Coordinates of C-alpha atoms in Angstrom, one line a residue:
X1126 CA 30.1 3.3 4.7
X1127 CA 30.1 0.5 7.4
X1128 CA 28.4 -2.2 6.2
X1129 CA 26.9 -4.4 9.4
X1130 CA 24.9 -6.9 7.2
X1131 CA 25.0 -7.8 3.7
X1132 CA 21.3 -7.4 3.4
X1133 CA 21.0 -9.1 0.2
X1134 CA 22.5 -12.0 1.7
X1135 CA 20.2 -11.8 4.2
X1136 CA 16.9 -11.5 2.1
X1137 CA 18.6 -14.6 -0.2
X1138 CA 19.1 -16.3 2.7
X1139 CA 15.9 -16.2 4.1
X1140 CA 14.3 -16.8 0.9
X1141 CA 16.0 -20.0 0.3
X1142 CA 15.2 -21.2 3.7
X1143 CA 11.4 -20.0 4.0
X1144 CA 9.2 -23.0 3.9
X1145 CA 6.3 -22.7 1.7
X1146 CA 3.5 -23.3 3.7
X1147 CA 0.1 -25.5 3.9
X1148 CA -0.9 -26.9 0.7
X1149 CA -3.3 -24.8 -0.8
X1150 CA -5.1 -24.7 -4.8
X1151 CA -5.5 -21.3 -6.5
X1152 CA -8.9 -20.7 -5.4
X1153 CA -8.4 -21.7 -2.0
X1154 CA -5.5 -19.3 -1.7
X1155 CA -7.8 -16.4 -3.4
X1156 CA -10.6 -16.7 -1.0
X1157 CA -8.3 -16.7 1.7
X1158 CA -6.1 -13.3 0.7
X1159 CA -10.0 -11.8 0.0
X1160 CA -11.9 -12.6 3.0
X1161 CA -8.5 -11.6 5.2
X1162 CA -8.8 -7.8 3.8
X1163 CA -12.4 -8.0 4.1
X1164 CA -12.0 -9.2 7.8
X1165 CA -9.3 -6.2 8.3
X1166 CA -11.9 -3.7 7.1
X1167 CA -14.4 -5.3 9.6
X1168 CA -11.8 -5.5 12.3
X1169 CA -11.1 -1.7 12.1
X1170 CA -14.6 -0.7 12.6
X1171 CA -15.2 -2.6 15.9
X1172 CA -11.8 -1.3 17.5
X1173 CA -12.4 1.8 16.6
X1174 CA -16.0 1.2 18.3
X1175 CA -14.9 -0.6 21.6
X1176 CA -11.8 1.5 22.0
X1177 CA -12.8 5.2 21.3
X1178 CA -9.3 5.2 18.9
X1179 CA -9.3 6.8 15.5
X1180 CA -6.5 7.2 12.8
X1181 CA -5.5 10.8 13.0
X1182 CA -2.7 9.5 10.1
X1183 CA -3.4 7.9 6.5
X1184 CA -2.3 4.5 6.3
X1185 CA -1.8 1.5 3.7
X1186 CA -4.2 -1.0 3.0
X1187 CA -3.6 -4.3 4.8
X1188 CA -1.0 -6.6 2.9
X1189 CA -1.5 -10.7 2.9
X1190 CA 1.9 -11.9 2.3
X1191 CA 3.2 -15.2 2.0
X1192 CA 6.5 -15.9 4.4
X1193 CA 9.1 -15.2 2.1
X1194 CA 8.0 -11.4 1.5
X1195 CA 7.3 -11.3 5.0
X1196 CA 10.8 -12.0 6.1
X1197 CA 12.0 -10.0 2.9
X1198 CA 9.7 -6.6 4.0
X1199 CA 11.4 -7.3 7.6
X1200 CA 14.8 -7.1 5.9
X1201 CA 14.0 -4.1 4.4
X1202 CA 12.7 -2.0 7.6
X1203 CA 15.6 -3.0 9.2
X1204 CA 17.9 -2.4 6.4
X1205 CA 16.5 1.2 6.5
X1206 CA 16.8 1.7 10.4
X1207 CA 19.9 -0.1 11.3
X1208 CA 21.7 0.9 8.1
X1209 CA 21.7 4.8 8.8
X1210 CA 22.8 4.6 12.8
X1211 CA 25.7 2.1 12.1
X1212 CA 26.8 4.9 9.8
X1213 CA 26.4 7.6 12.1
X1214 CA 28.2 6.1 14.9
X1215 CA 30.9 4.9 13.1
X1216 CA 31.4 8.5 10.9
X1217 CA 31.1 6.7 7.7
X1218 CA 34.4 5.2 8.4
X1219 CA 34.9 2.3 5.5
X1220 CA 34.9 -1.2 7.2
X1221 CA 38.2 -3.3 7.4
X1222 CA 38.6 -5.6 4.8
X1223 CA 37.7 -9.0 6.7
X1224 CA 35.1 -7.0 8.1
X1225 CA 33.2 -6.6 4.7
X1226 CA 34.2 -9.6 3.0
X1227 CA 33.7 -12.1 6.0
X1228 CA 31.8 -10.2 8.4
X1229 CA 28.8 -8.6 7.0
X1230 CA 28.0 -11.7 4.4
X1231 CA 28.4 -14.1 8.2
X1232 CA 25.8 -11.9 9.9
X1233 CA 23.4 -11.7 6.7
X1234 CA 23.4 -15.6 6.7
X1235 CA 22.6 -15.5 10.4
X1236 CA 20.2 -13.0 10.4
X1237 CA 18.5 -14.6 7.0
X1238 CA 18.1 -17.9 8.9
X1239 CA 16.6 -16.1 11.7
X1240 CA 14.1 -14.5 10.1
X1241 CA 13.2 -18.1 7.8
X1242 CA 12.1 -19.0 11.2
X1243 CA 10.5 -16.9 12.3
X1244 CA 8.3 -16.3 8.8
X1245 CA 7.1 -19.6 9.8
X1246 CA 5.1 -18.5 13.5
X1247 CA 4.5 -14.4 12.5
X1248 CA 0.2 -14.8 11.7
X1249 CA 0.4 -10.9 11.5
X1250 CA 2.4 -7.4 12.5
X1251 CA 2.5 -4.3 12.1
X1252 CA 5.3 -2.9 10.6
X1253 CA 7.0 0.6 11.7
X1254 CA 10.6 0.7 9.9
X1255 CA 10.3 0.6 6.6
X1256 CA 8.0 3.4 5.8
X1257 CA 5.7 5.9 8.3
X1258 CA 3.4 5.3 9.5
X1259 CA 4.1 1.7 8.9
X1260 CA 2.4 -1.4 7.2
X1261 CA -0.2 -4.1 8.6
X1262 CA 0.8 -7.5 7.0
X1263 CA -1.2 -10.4 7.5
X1264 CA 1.1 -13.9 6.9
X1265 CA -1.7 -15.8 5.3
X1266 CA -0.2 -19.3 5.0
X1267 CA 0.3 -19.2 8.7
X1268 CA -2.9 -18.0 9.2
X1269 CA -4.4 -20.9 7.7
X1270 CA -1.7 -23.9 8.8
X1271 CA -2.6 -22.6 12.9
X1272 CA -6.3 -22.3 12.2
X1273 CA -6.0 -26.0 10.7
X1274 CA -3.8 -27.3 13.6
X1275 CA -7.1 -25.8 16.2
X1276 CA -9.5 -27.0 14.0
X1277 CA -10.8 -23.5 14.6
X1278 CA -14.0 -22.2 12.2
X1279 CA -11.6 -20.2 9.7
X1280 CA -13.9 -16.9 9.2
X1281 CA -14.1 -16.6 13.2
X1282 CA -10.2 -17.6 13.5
X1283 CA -9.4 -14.9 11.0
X1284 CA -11.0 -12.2 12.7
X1285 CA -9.5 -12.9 15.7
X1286 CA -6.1 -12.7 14.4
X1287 CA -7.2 -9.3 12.5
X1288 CA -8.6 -8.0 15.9
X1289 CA -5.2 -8.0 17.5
X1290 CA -3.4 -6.9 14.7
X1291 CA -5.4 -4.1 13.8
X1292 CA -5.4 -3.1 17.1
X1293 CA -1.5 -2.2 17.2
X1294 CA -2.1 -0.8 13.8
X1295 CA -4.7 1.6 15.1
X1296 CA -2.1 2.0 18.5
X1297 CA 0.5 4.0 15.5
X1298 CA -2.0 5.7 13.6
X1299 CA -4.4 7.1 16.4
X1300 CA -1.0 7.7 18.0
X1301 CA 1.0 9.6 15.6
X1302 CA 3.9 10.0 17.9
X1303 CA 4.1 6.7 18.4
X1304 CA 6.3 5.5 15.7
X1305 CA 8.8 8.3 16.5
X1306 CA 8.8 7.7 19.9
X1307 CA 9.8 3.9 19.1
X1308 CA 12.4 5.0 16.8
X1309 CA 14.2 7.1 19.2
X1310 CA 14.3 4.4 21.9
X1311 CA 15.8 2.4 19.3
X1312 CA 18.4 4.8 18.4
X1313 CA 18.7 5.9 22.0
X1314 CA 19.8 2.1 22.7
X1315 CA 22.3 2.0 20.2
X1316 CA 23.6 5.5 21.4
X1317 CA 24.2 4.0 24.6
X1318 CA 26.7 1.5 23.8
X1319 CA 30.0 1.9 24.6
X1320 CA 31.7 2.4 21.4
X1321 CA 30.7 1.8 17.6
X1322 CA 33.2 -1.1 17.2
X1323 CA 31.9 -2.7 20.8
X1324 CA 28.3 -2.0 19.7
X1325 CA 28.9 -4.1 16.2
X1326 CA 30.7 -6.8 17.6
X1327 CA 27.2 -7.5 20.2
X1328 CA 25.2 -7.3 17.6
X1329 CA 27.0 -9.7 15.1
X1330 CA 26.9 -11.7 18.6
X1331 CA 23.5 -11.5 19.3
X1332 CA 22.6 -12.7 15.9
X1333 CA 25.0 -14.7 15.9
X1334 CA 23.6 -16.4 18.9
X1335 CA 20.0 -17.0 17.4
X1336 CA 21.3 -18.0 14.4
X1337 CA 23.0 -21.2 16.8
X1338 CA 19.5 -21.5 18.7
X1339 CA 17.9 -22.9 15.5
X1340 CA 20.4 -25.4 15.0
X1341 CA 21.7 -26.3 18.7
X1342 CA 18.4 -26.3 21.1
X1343 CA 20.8 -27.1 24.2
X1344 CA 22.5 -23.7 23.5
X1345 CA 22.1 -21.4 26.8
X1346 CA 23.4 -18.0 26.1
X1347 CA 20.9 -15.5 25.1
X1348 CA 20.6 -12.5 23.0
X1349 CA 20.4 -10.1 26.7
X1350 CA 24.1 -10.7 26.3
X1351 CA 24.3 -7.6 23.8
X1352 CA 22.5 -5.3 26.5
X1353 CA 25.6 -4.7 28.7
X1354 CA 25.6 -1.2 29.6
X1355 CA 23.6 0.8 32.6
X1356 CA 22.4 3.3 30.1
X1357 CA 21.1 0.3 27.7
X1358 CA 19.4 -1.3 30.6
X1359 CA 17.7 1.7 31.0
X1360 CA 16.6 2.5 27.1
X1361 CA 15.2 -1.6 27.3
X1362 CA 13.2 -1.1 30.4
X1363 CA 11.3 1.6 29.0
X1364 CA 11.4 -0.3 25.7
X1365 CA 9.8 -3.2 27.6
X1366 CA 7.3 -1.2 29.1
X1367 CA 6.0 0.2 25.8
X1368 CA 6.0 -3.2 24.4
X1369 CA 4.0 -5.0 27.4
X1370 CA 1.6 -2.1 26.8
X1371 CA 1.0 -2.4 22.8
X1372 CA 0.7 -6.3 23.5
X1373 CA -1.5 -6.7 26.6
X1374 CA -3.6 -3.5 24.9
X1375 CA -4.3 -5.6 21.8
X1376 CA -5.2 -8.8 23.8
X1377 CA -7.7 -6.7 26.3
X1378 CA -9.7 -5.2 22.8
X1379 CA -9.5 -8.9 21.1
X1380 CA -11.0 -10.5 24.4
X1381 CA -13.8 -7.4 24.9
X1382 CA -14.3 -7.1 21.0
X1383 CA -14.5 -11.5 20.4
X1384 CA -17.3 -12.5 22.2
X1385 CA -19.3 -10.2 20.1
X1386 CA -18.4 -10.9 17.0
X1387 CA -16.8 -14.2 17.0
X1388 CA -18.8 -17.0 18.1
X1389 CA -16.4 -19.6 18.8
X1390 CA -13.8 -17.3 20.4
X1391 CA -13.4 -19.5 23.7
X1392 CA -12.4 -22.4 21.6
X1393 CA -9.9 -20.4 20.1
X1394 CA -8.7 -18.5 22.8
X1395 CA -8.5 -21.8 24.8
X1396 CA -6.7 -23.7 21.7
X1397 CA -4.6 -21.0 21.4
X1398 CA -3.3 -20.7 24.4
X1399 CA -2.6 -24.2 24.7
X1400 CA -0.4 -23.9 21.3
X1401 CA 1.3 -20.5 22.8
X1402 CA 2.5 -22.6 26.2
X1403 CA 3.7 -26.2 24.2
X1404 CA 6.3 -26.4 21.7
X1405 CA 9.0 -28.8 20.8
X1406 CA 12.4 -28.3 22.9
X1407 CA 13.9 -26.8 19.8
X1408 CA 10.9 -24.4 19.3
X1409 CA 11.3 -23.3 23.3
X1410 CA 14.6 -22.9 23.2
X1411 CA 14.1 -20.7 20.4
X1412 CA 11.8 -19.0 21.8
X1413 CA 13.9 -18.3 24.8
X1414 CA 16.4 -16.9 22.8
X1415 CA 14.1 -14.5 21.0
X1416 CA 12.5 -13.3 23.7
X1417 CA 9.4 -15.2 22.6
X1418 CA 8.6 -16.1 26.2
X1419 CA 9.0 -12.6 27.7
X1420 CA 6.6 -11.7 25.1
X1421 CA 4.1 -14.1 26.0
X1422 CA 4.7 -12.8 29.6
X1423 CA 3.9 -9.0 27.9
X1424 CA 0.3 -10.1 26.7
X1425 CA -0.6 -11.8 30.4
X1426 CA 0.6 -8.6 31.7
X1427 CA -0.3 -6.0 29.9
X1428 CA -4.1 -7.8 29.5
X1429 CA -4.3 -7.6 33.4
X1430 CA -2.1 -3.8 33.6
X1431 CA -5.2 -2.3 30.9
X1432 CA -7.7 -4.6 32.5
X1433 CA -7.2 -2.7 35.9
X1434 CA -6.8 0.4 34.2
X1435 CA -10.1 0.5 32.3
X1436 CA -11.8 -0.9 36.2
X1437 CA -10.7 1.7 37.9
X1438 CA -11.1 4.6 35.4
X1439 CA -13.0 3.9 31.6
X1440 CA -11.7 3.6 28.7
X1441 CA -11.5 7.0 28.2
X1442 CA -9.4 7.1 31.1
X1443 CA -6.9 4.6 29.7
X1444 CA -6.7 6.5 26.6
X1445 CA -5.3 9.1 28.3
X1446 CA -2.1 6.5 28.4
X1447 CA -1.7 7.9 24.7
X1448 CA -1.1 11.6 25.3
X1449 CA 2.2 11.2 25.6
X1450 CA 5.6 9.8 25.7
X1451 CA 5.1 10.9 29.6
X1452 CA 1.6 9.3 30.6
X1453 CA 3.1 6.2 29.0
X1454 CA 3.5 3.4 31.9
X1455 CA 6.9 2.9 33.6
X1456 CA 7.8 -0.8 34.1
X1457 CA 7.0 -0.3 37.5
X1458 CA 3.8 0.7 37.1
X1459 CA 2.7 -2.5 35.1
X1460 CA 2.2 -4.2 38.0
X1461 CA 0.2 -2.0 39.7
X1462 CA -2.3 0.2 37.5
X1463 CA -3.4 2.2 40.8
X1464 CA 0.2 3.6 40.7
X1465 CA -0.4 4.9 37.1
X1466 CA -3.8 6.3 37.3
X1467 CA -2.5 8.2 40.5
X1468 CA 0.0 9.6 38.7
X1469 CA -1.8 10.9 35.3
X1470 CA -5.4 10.8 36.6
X1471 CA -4.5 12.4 40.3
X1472 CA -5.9 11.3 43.7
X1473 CA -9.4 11.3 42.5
X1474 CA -9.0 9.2 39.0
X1475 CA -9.1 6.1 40.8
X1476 CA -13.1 6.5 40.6
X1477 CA -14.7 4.2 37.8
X1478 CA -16.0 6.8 34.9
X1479 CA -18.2 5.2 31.7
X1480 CA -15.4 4.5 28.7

């Protein structure tokens, strides 16, 4: 069987290179990993409150890693995804020999490094390809380095992180679709390219490419290099759309769910988003690469796409986003909610109804 990445490599890789995180005792680390399940538990109950969403699916307790399992329970998910559609598309033809001797252990060194990196921003996520419905992991050394850097009140920081993340968790599991529906776009992208040996070759490229960005912060290219064909462009808009949904969804609930619950949630928000916007040259051009910045664009827009969503129709009436794959929002429609609650609420949805 083709063998794109030598994952072991990877989760080595990444391993060796994961920094270890604020200096912490024993105690202090306990307390921390406690109160951040307890806070998950307490996080769950208000989204489910201010949202009207319920999991329809069984799910995993929370897990509070540290950033090498992180990075190694990403390798895994994408060991279990990208492993099987290589495969397919190439017929389970055996790789060449440079490919698997040179090749695959290249691109697990890359995409180790990558993911080093990134261990060291990730405060949470919600995990979809390692297992259904998928895994809420909380990076707790993270957690605690950012809410030392704002000098944020760590019990109201820590909720505010779990009310975000729970929020996507309770976006796949009130959802049950939703993790399929992710997992064909995926596939669908990788269907589209033109050719199995083409397709490889972009990705080594692309992580290739990030793999450079951590090193060489003058580097320009980017990882949209990979997306080169009509039918790809079209798999990543809707992909995008989806995304700027999840994202701006979970900021609306943490911004209508903080001021509640967490009383120093403007000095957080506001520190926050003051850490989001700056960043070393090194850390921007990473984030360029990584599509860190188009994210950040996601939760502006998204926030104001639900915000004028819920205005003109409930919350109820949002929720109706989540029927399915249809009423999701095209990318077009992100910009203007009016367009989307014409089109799944009908000429008359655009009056304001109690959510």
């Amino acid at each position: 069987m083709a063998q794109f990445v030598d994952w072991d490599l990877a989760a080595a890789t990444a391993g060796a290179l994961s920094k270890s995180g604020p200096r912490v005792s024993y105690a202090e680390a306990t307390e921390v990993v406690g109160e951040l399940r307890r806070l998950t538990d307490e996080a769950a109950g208000h989204v489910a409150d201010y949202t009207g969403l319920r999991a329809q699916v069984d799910h995993p307790p929370v897990r509070v890693v540290d950033r090498r399992d992180w990075a190694a329970t990403n390798i895994a998910g994408l060991r279990e995804v990208i492993t099987p559609l290589v495969s397919r598309l190439s017929g389970d033809k055996p790789p060449g020999v440079l490919t698997e001797a040179v090749g695959s252990r290249l691109t697990g060194v890359q995409a180790g490094t990558v993911l080093a990196y990134l261990s060291g921003r990730v405060l949470g996520q919600y995990e979809v390809f390692s297992a259904d419905p998928g895994q809420l992991l909380l990076v707790a050394p993270n957690i605690v380095e950012v809410e030392r850097k704002l000098g944020a009140d760590p019990r109201d920081f820590r909720l505010w992180v779990c009310l975000h993340e729970v929020t996507h968790r309770t976006q796949f599991t009130a959802v049950p679709w939703m993790r399929a529906y992710f997992l064909g776009e995926v596939q669908a992208f990788v269907d589209a390219s033109q050719g199995t040996e083409h397709l490889v070759e972009r990705l080594r490229r692309g992580v290739s490419t990030l793999s450079d960005a951590v090193k060489d912060p003058d580097s320009r290219t980017s990882v949209l290099d990979i997306v080169q064909t009509p039918a790809q462009r079209a798999v990543l808009d809707r992909l995008t759309a989806l995304m700027t949904l999840l994202e701006g969804h979970a900021e609306f609930v943490m911004d209508g769910v903080g001021p509640q619950v967490i009383p120093s949630v403007e000095r957080i928000r506001a520190g926050f988003d003051r850490r989001r916007a700056a960043g070393n040259p090194l850390e921007k051009a990473i984030r360029r690469l990584l599509g860190v910045d188009v994210k950040m664009r996601q939760y502006a827009e998204g926030r104001k796409f639900v915000h004028g969503v819920v205005e003109q129709v409930g919350m109820a009436g949002f929720n109706k986003i989540f029927g399915s794959p249809l009423t999701l929002p095209r990318l077009d429609e992100l910009g203007d909610p009016a367009a989307w609650v014409a089109r799944v609420h009908g000429p008359t949805g655009a009056t304001p109804t109690a959510g």
